PDB file of C-alpha atoms and ligand atoms in Angstrom:
ATOM      1  CA  MET I   1       4.687  -7.975   6.704  1.00  0.00           C
ATOM      2  CA  LYS I   2       1.583  -5.822   6.629  1.00  0.00           C
ATOM      3  CA  ILE I   3      -0.641  -6.167   3.585  1.00  0.00           C
ATOM      4  CA  PHE I   4      -2.412  -3.158   2.143  1.00  0.00           C
ATOM      5  CA  LEU I   5      -4.945  -3.137  -0.672  1.00  0.00           C
ATOM      6  CA  ASP I   6      -4.069  -0.789  -3.536  1.00  0.00           C
ATOM      7  CA  THR I   7      -7.508   0.397  -4.587  1.00  0.00           C
ATOM      8  CA  ALA I   8     -10.258   2.923  -3.928  1.00  0.00           C
ATOM      9  CA  ASP I   9     -13.001   0.424  -4.800  1.00  0.00           C
ATOM     10  CA  LEU I  10     -15.170   0.208  -1.702  1.00  0.00           C
ATOM     11  CA  ASP I  11     -16.651  -3.196  -2.551  1.00  0.00           C
ATOM     12  CA  GLU I  12     -13.185  -4.716  -2.871  1.00  0.00           C
ATOM     13  CA  ILE I  13     -12.060  -2.970   0.315  1.00  0.00           C
ATOM     14  CA  ARG I  14     -15.087  -4.227   2.242  1.00  0.00           C
ATOM     15  CA  ARG I  15     -14.590  -7.802   1.006  1.00  0.00           C
ATOM     16  CA  ALA I  16     -10.897  -7.936   1.953  1.00  0.00           C
ATOM     17  CA  SER I  17     -11.389  -6.104   5.225  1.00  0.00           C
ATOM     18  CA  GLN I  18     -14.269  -8.319   6.361  1.00  0.00           C
ATOM     19  CA  ALA I  19     -12.146 -11.388   5.568  1.00  0.00           C
ATOM     20  CA  GLY I  20      -9.420  -9.924   7.787  1.00  0.00           C
ATOM     21  CA  LEU I  21      -6.923 -10.025   4.935  1.00  0.00           C
ATOM     22  CA  ILE I  22      -5.661  -6.454   4.975  1.00  0.00           C
ATOM     23  CA  ASP I  23      -3.998  -4.004   7.338  1.00  0.00           C
ATOM     24  CA  GLY I  24      -4.583  -0.806   5.384  1.00  0.00           C
ATOM     25  CA  ILE I  25      -5.227   0.853   2.031  1.00  0.00           C
ATOM     26  CA  THR I  26      -3.231   2.819  -0.496  1.00  0.00           C
ATOM     27  CA  THR I  27      -4.814   4.967  -3.169  1.00  0.00           C
ATOM     28  CA  ASN I  28      -3.545   7.331  -5.814  1.00  0.00           C
ATOM     29  CA  PRO I  29      -5.289   9.824  -8.116  1.00  0.00           C
ATOM     30  CA  SER I  30      -5.558   7.238 -10.918  1.00  0.00           C
ATOM     31  CA  LEU I  31      -7.237   4.710  -8.612  1.00  0.00           C
ATOM     32  CA  LEU I  32      -9.630   7.421  -7.376  1.00  0.00           C
ATOM     33  CA  ALA I  33     -10.516   8.407 -10.943  1.00  0.00           C
ATOM     34  CA  LYS I  34     -11.535   4.800 -11.707  1.00  0.00           C
ATOM     35  CA  VAL I  35     -14.252   4.715  -9.053  1.00  0.00           C
ATOM     36  CA  ALA I  36     -15.216   8.312  -8.270  1.00  0.00           C
ATOM     37  CA  GLY I  37     -18.105   8.994 -10.669  1.00  0.00           C
ATOM     38  CA  ASP I  38     -19.652  12.170  -9.289  1.00  0.00           C
ATOM     39  CA  ARG I  39     -18.484  11.568  -5.725  1.00  0.00           C
ATOM     40  CA  ALA I  40     -16.039  13.956  -4.036  1.00  0.00           C
ATOM     41  CA  PRO I  41     -12.648  12.442  -3.133  1.00  0.00           C
ATOM     42  CA  ARG I  42     -13.194  13.499   0.473  1.00  0.00           C
ATOM     43  CA  ASP I  43     -16.333  11.332   0.758  1.00  0.00           C
ATOM     44  CA  ILE I  44     -14.569   8.360  -0.824  1.00  0.00           C
ATOM     45  CA  PHE I  45     -11.676   8.642   1.638  1.00  0.00           C
ATOM     46  CA  LEU I  46     -14.084   8.905   4.560  1.00  0.00           C
ATOM     47  CA  ASP I  47     -15.967   5.767   3.474  1.00  0.00           C
ATOM     48  CA  ILE I  48     -12.686   3.870   3.108  1.00  0.00           C
ATOM     49  CA  CYS I  49     -11.503   4.984   6.554  1.00  0.00           C
ATOM     50  CA  ARG I  50     -14.747   3.839   8.134  1.00  0.00           C
ATOM     51  CA  GLU I  51     -14.299   0.419   6.535  1.00  0.00           C
ATOM     52  CA  VAL I  52     -10.657  -0.212   7.426  1.00  0.00           C
ATOM     53  CA  ASP I  53      -9.014  -0.020  10.812  1.00  0.00           C
ATOM     54  CA  GLY I  54      -5.549   0.923   9.570  1.00  0.00           C
ATOM     55  CA  PRO I  55      -3.621   3.473   7.535  1.00  0.00           C
ATOM     56  CA  VAL I  56      -5.316   4.834   4.402  1.00  0.00           C
ATOM     57  CA  SER I  57      -2.975   6.663   2.030  1.00  0.00           C
ATOM     58  CA  ALA I  58      -4.505   9.678   0.284  1.00  0.00           C
ATOM     59  CA  GLU I  59      -2.381  11.572  -2.212  1.00  0.00           C
ATOM     60  CA  VAL I  60      -1.951  15.312  -2.681  1.00  0.00           C
ATOM     61  CA  VAL I  61      -2.194  16.697  -6.205  1.00  0.00           C
ATOM     62  CA  ALA I  62      -0.446  20.051  -5.733  1.00  0.00           C
ATOM     63  CA  ILE I  63       3.145  20.071  -6.959  1.00  0.00           C
ATOM     64  CA  ASP I  64       4.509  22.943  -4.863  1.00  0.00           C
ATOM     65  CA  ALA I  65       5.387  22.457  -1.208  1.00  0.00           C
ATOM     66  CA  ASP I  66       2.921  25.000   0.180  1.00  0.00           C
ATOM     67  CA  GLY I  67       0.097  23.527  -1.860  1.00  0.00           C
ATOM     68  CA  MET I  68       1.005  20.004  -0.734  1.00  0.00           C
ATOM     69  CA  ILE I  69       1.132  21.103   2.894  1.00  0.00           C
ATOM     70  CA  SER I  70      -2.264  22.703   2.772  1.00  0.00           C
ATOM     71  CA  GLU I  71      -3.832  19.762   0.877  1.00  0.00           C
ATOM     72  CA  GLY I  72      -2.077  17.347   3.235  1.00  0.00           C
ATOM     73  CA  ARG I  73      -3.508  19.072   6.293  1.00  0.00           C
ATOM     74  CA  ARG I  74      -6.988  19.009   4.781  1.00  0.00           C
ATOM     75  CA  LEU I  75      -6.659  15.318   3.944  1.00  0.00           C
ATOM     76  CA  ALA I  76      -5.415  14.503   7.453  1.00  0.00           C
ATOM     77  CA  GLU I  77      -8.464  16.227   8.941  1.00  0.00           C
ATOM     78  CA  ILE I  78     -10.801  13.822   7.150  1.00  0.00           C
ATOM     79  CA  HIS I  79     -10.035  10.912   9.488  1.00  0.00           C
ATOM     80  CA  GLU I  80      -7.326   9.778  11.882  1.00  0.00           C
ATOM     81  CA  ASN I  81      -6.508   6.810   9.595  1.00  0.00           C
ATOM     82  CA  ILE I  82      -5.361   9.084   6.767  1.00  0.00           C
ATOM     83  CA  VAL I  83      -1.696   8.990   5.779  1.00  0.00           C
ATOM     84  CA  VAL I  84      -0.814  11.796   3.382  1.00  0.00           C
ATOM     85  CA  LYS I  85       0.961  10.705   0.233  1.00  0.00           C
ATOM     86  CA  VAL I  86       3.425  13.109  -1.387  1.00  0.00           C
ATOM     87  CA  PRO I  87       5.616  12.551  -4.456  1.00  0.00           C
ATOM     88  CA  LEU I  88       9.354  12.109  -4.134  1.00  0.00           C
ATOM     89  CA  THR I  89      10.347  15.581  -5.339  1.00  0.00           C
ATOM     90  CA  GLU I  90      12.193  18.403  -3.623  1.00  0.00           C
ATOM     91  CA  ASP I  91       8.857  20.056  -2.823  1.00  0.00           C
ATOM     92  CA  GLY I  92       7.447  16.717  -1.729  1.00  0.00           C
ATOM     93  CA  LEU I  93      10.225  16.246   0.810  1.00  0.00           C
ATOM     94  CA  ARG I  94       9.811  19.811   2.084  1.00  0.00           C
ATOM     95  CA  ALA I  95       6.108  19.137   2.537  1.00  0.00           C
ATOM     96  CA  CYS I  96       6.900  15.810   4.192  1.00  0.00           C
ATOM     97  CA  ARG I  97       9.113  17.455   6.803  1.00  0.00           C
ATOM     98  CA  THR I  98       6.535  20.156   7.612  1.00  0.00           C
ATOM     99  CA  LEU I  99       3.602  17.754   7.756  1.00  0.00           C
ATOM    100  CA  ARG I 100       5.555  15.407  10.041  1.00  0.00           C
ATOM    101  CA  GLU I 101       6.394  18.302  12.360  1.00  0.00           C
ATOM    102  CA  GLY I 102       2.658  18.887  12.621  1.00  0.00           C
ATOM    103  CA  GLY I 103       2.053  15.238  13.540  1.00  0.00           C
ATOM    104  CA  VAL I 104       0.716  14.129  10.137  1.00  0.00           C
ATOM    105  CA  ARG I 105       1.930  10.729   8.873  1.00  0.00           C
ATOM    106  CA  VAL I 106       3.403  10.830   5.367  1.00  0.00           C
ATOM    107  CA  ASN I 107       3.869   8.184   2.685  1.00  0.00           C
ATOM    108  CA  VAL I 108       6.481   9.321   0.159  1.00  0.00           C
ATOM    109  CA  THR I 109       5.515   7.826  -3.171  1.00  0.00           C
ATOM    110  CA  LEU I 110       6.984   7.360  -6.653  1.00  0.00           C
ATOM    111  CA  CYS I 111      10.328   6.181  -5.275  1.00  0.00           C
ATOM    112  CA  PHE I 112      12.633   4.657  -7.890  1.00  0.00           C
ATOM    113  CA  SER I 113      16.063   4.743  -6.237  1.00  0.00           C
ATOM    114  CA  ALA I 114      17.631   3.929  -2.883  1.00  0.00           C
ATOM    115  CA  THR I 115      19.128   7.397  -2.584  1.00  0.00           C
ATOM    116  CA  GLN I 116      15.643   8.890  -2.977  1.00  0.00           C
ATOM    117  CA  ALA I 117      14.508   6.556  -0.201  1.00  0.00           C
ATOM    118  CA  LEU I 118      17.351   7.707   2.051  1.00  0.00           C
ATOM    119  CA  LEU I 119      16.341  11.350   1.580  1.00  0.00           C
ATOM    120  CA  ALA I 120      12.696  10.537   2.269  1.00  0.00           C
ATOM    121  CA  ALA I 121      13.608   8.833   5.540  1.00  0.00           C
ATOM    122  CA  LYS I 122      15.708  11.829   6.558  1.00  0.00           C
ATOM    123  CA  ALA I 123      12.701  14.049   5.827  1.00  0.00           C
ATOM    124  CA  GLY I 124      10.697  12.023   8.354  1.00  0.00           C
ATOM    125  CA  ALA I 125       8.589   9.855   6.045  1.00  0.00           C
ATOM    126  CA  SER I 126       6.475   7.292   7.869  1.00  0.00           C
ATOM    127  CA  TYR I 127       6.436   5.124   4.731  1.00  0.00           C
ATOM    128  CA  ILE I 128       8.500   4.971   1.555  1.00  0.00           C
ATOM    129  CA  SER I 129       6.852   3.472  -1.528  1.00  0.00           C
ATOM    130  CA  PRO I 130       9.324   1.902  -3.984  1.00  0.00           C
ATOM    131  CA  PHE I 131       7.487   1.126  -7.246  1.00  0.00           C
ATOM    132  CA  VAL I 132       8.693  -2.376  -8.025  1.00  0.00           C
ATOM    133  CA  GLY I 133       6.564  -3.198 -11.084  1.00  0.00           C
ATOM    134  CA  ARG I 134       7.183   0.091 -12.859  1.00  0.00           C
ATOM    135  CA  LEU I 135      10.952  -0.464 -12.534  1.00  0.00           C
ATOM    136  CA  ASP I 136      10.585  -3.985 -13.936  1.00  0.00           C
ATOM    137  CA  ASP I 137       8.569  -2.481 -16.808  1.00  0.00           C
ATOM    138  CA  VAL I 138      11.587  -0.445 -17.930  1.00  0.00           C
ATOM    139  CA  GLY I 139      14.053  -3.312 -17.652  1.00  0.00           C
ATOM    140  CA  HIS I 140      15.339  -2.725 -14.110  1.00  0.00           C
ATOM    141  CA  ASP I 141      15.002  -5.045 -11.134  1.00  0.00           C
ATOM    142  CA  GLY I 142      12.398  -3.584  -8.793  1.00  0.00           C
ATOM    143  CA  MET I 143      13.079  -6.126  -6.047  1.00  0.00           C
ATOM    144  CA  GLU I 144      16.702  -5.045  -5.963  1.00  0.00           C
ATOM    145  CA  LEU I 145      15.541  -1.580  -4.975  1.00  0.00           C
ATOM    146  CA  VAL I 146      13.599  -3.001  -2.033  1.00  0.00           C
ATOM    147  CA  ALA I 147      16.736  -4.899  -0.933  1.00  0.00           C
ATOM    148  CA  GLU I 148      18.915  -1.785  -1.155  1.00  0.00           C
ATOM    149  CA  ILE I 149      16.495   0.329   0.842  1.00  0.00           C
ATOM    150  CA  ARG I 150      16.235  -2.397   3.518  1.00  0.00           C
ATOM    151  CA  GLU I 151      20.010  -2.483   3.820  1.00  0.00           C
ATOM    152  CA  ILE I 152      20.353   1.294   4.145  1.00  0.00           C
ATOM    153  CA  TYR I 153      17.486   1.691   6.603  1.00  0.00           C
ATOM    154  CA  ASP I 154      18.867  -1.113   8.776  1.00  0.00           C
ATOM    155  CA  GLU I 155      22.395   0.256   8.620  1.00  0.00           C
ATOM    156  CA  TYR I 156      21.289   3.654   9.916  1.00  0.00           C
ATOM    157  CA  ASP I 157      18.381   2.552  12.113  1.00  0.00           C
ATOM    158  CA  LEU I 158      15.924   4.564  10.050  1.00  0.00           C
ATOM    159  CA  GLU I 159      12.355   3.987  11.186  1.00  0.00           C
ATOM    160  CA  THR I 160      10.590   4.738   7.907  1.00  0.00           C
ATOM    161  CA  GLU I 161       8.583   1.680   6.879  1.00  0.00           C
ATOM    162  CA  ILE I 162       9.245   0.182   3.470  1.00  0.00           C
ATOM    163  CA  LEU I 163       5.919  -0.139   1.640  1.00  0.00           C
ATOM    164  CA  ALA I 164       6.601  -2.194  -1.485  1.00  0.00           C
ATOM    165  CA  ALA I 165       4.283  -0.827  -4.183  1.00  0.00           C
ATOM    166  CA  SER I 166       3.378  -1.384  -7.806  1.00  0.00           C
ATOM    167  CA  LEU I 167       3.359  -5.136  -7.157  1.00  0.00           C
ATOM    168  CA  ARG I 168       1.985  -7.055 -10.114  1.00  0.00           C
ATOM    169  CA  HIS I 169       2.064 -10.735  -9.103  1.00  0.00           C
ATOM    170  CA  PRO I 170       2.540 -13.056  -6.102  1.00  0.00           C
ATOM    171  CA  LYS I 171       6.303 -13.374  -6.724  1.00  0.00           C
ATOM    172  CA  HIS I 172       6.640  -9.654  -6.074  1.00  0.00           C
ATOM    173  CA  VAL I 173       4.836 -10.139  -2.769  1.00  0.00           C
ATOM    174  CA  LEU I 174       6.967 -13.148  -1.813  1.00  0.00           C
ATOM    175  CA  GLY I 175      10.128 -11.243  -2.732  1.00  0.00           C
ATOM    176  CA  SER I 176       9.048  -8.258  -0.638  1.00  0.00           C
ATOM    177  CA  ALA I 177       8.397 -10.492   2.368  1.00  0.00           C
ATOM    178  CA  LEU I 178      11.698 -12.339   2.023  1.00  0.00           C
ATOM    179  CA  LEU I 179      13.594  -9.068   1.745  1.00  0.00           C
ATOM    180  CA  GLY I 180      12.005  -7.667   4.896  1.00  0.00           C
ATOM    181  CA  ALA I 181       9.696  -5.012   3.475  1.00  0.00           C
ATOM    182  CA  ASP I 182       7.474  -3.756   6.308  1.00  0.00           C
ATOM    183  CA  CYS I 183       4.371  -3.589   4.117  1.00  0.00           C
ATOM    184  CA  ALA I 184       3.283  -4.528   0.625  1.00  0.00           C
ATOM    185  CA  THR I 185       0.404  -2.952  -1.255  1.00  0.00           C
ATOM    186  CA  LEU I 186      -1.367  -5.052  -3.850  1.00  0.00           C
ATOM    187  CA  PRO I 187      -4.272  -4.793  -6.248  1.00  0.00           C
ATOM    188  CA  PRO I 188      -7.240  -7.012  -5.277  1.00  0.00           C
ATOM    189  CA  ALA I 189      -6.482  -9.519  -8.072  1.00  0.00           C
ATOM    190  CA  VAL I 190      -3.001 -10.142  -6.684  1.00  0.00           C
ATOM    191  CA  LEU I 191      -4.316 -10.489  -3.127  1.00  0.00           C
ATOM    192  CA  TYR I 192      -6.623 -13.356  -4.109  1.00  0.00           C
ATOM    193  CA  LYS I 193      -3.882 -14.998  -6.158  1.00  0.00           C
ATOM    194  CA  LEU I 194      -1.892 -15.210  -2.908  1.00  0.00           C
ATOM    195  CA  LEU I 195      -4.758 -16.987  -1.250  1.00  0.00           C
ATOM    196  CA  ARG I 196      -5.637 -19.635  -3.803  1.00  0.00           C
ATOM    197  CA  HIS I 197      -3.747 -22.805  -4.652  1.00  0.00           C
ATOM    198  CA  PRO I 198      -5.001 -25.529  -7.032  1.00  0.00           C
ATOM    199  CA  LEU I 199      -3.847 -28.261  -4.634  1.00  0.00           C
ATOM    200  CA  THR I 200      -5.995 -26.728  -1.891  1.00  0.00           C
ATOM    201  CA  ASP I 201      -9.022 -26.931  -4.216  1.00  0.00           C
ATOM    202  CA  VAL I 202      -8.247 -30.512  -5.246  1.00  0.00           C
ATOM    203  CA  GLY I 203      -7.611 -31.573  -1.652  1.00  0.00           C
ATOM    204  CA  LEU I 204     -10.822 -30.031  -0.406  1.00  0.00           C
ATOM    205  CA  GLU I 205     -12.837 -31.625  -3.192  1.00  0.00           C
ATOM    206  CA  SER I 206     -11.514 -35.103  -2.333  1.00  0.00           C
ATOM    207  CA  PHE I 207     -12.051 -34.627   1.425  1.00  0.00           C
ATOM    208  CA  LEU I 208     -15.654 -33.649   0.768  1.00  0.00           C
ATOM    209  CA  ALA I 209     -16.204 -36.565  -1.625  1.00  0.00           C
ATOM    210  CA  ASP I 210     -14.830 -39.028   0.967  1.00  0.00           C
ATOM    211  CA  TRP I 211     -16.983 -37.500   3.673  1.00  0.00           C
ATOM    212  CA  GLU I 212     -20.059 -38.028   1.484  1.00  0.00           C
ATOM    213  CA  THR I 213     -19.359 -41.789   1.468  1.00  0.00           C
ATOM    214  CA  LEU I 214     -19.945 -41.820   5.249  1.00  0.00           C
ATOM    215  CA  GLY I 215     -23.556 -40.874   4.593  1.00  0.00           C
ATOM    216  CA  LYS I 216     -23.748 -39.036   7.943  1.00  0.00           C
ATOM    217  CA  GLY I 217     -23.733 -35.410   9.000  1.00  0.00           C
ATOM    218  CA  LEU I 218     -21.619 -33.950  11.820  1.00  0.00           C
TER     219      LEU I 218
HETATM  220  C1  LIG Q   1       1.214   2.750  -4.636  1.00  0.00           C
HETATM  221  O1  LIG Q   1       0.907   3.353  -3.638  1.00  0.00           O
HETATM  222  C2  LIG Q   1       0.596   2.954  -5.938  1.00  0.00           C
HETATM  223  O2  LIG Q   1      -0.758   3.273  -5.751  1.00  0.00           O
HETATM  224  C3  LIG Q   1       0.594   1.721  -6.798  1.00  0.00           C
HETATM  225  O3  LIG Q   1       1.171   0.604  -6.151  1.00  0.00           O
HETATM  226  C4  LIG Q   1       1.046   1.935  -8.199  1.00  0.00           C
HETATM  227  O4  LIG Q   1       0.952   0.716  -8.895  1.00  0.00           O
HETATM  228  P1  LIG Q   1       0.966   0.631 -10.493  1.00  0.00           P
HETATM  229  O5  LIG Q   1       2.374   0.820 -10.945  1.00  0.00           O
HETATM  230  O6  LIG Q   1       0.460  -0.744 -10.778  1.00  0.00           O
HETATM  231  O7  LIG Q   1       0.052   1.721 -10.967  1.00  0.00           O
END
C-alpha cells in the first residue's frame, strides 16, 4: 500500500520524504490555508512537487464543471507530479471525465458511499478518496466503505486506485492495508505513530546499555 502524507507543510513533507517514508502527498484547501501565509498556492504546490517524487494532489475550488476543468488544467501545468482533485459532485465527475481525456490524472475527493465511488471510477478517476474518519465521526463505519469499494472495483476490474483518506489513527491505516486499499493518506502525526513502538525503544535502550558494559567501540 502506498503511503501519502496529508499536509501542505513543507517541513513535514521534507522530513518524511528524506526518510523515504512516503510515496506522495495529498492537500486540500483547508491544509493549504494552514500554511500559506502570503504565498500563492501555485508556489506552494511547486515546492511540494520538487520535494516529492510521486503524485501530489491539488484541489480545484470552482464548483461548476467548466471552472473545475480550467483550474484543473492550470494546476496540472504546474508540475508533472500534480494530480487534480475534484469533489464528488455531478460537475466534479463531468470535469473528471474531461480532464482524463486530456491526460490529466484526477483524484475524486469527498467520497462517502460506494455508489459514489463506482460513478467516479466510471468517470475515469485515477484515485477515489473515501473519507474514513469523517464517516466514523457521524456514527458510520468508514472502514466498511473501503471494503465495499474494494469489492466493487475488483468485481468489475476497475483500475481506479482506492486512496483511503481522513485517517485519524494507526488502526485506520492497518484496516486500510488489510482491506487492500491501494494508498492511504495520513497526517504527519499518524505517520510517526505507525513508526514508533515502546518495545522498540525499550529494546534499543537495553542493547545499548549492554554494549556499554563491553567498554569497547566497534
Ligand atoms: C484527503 O485527501 C483529505 O485531505 C483529508 O484526508 C481529509 O481529512 P480530515 O477529515 O481529517 O480533514
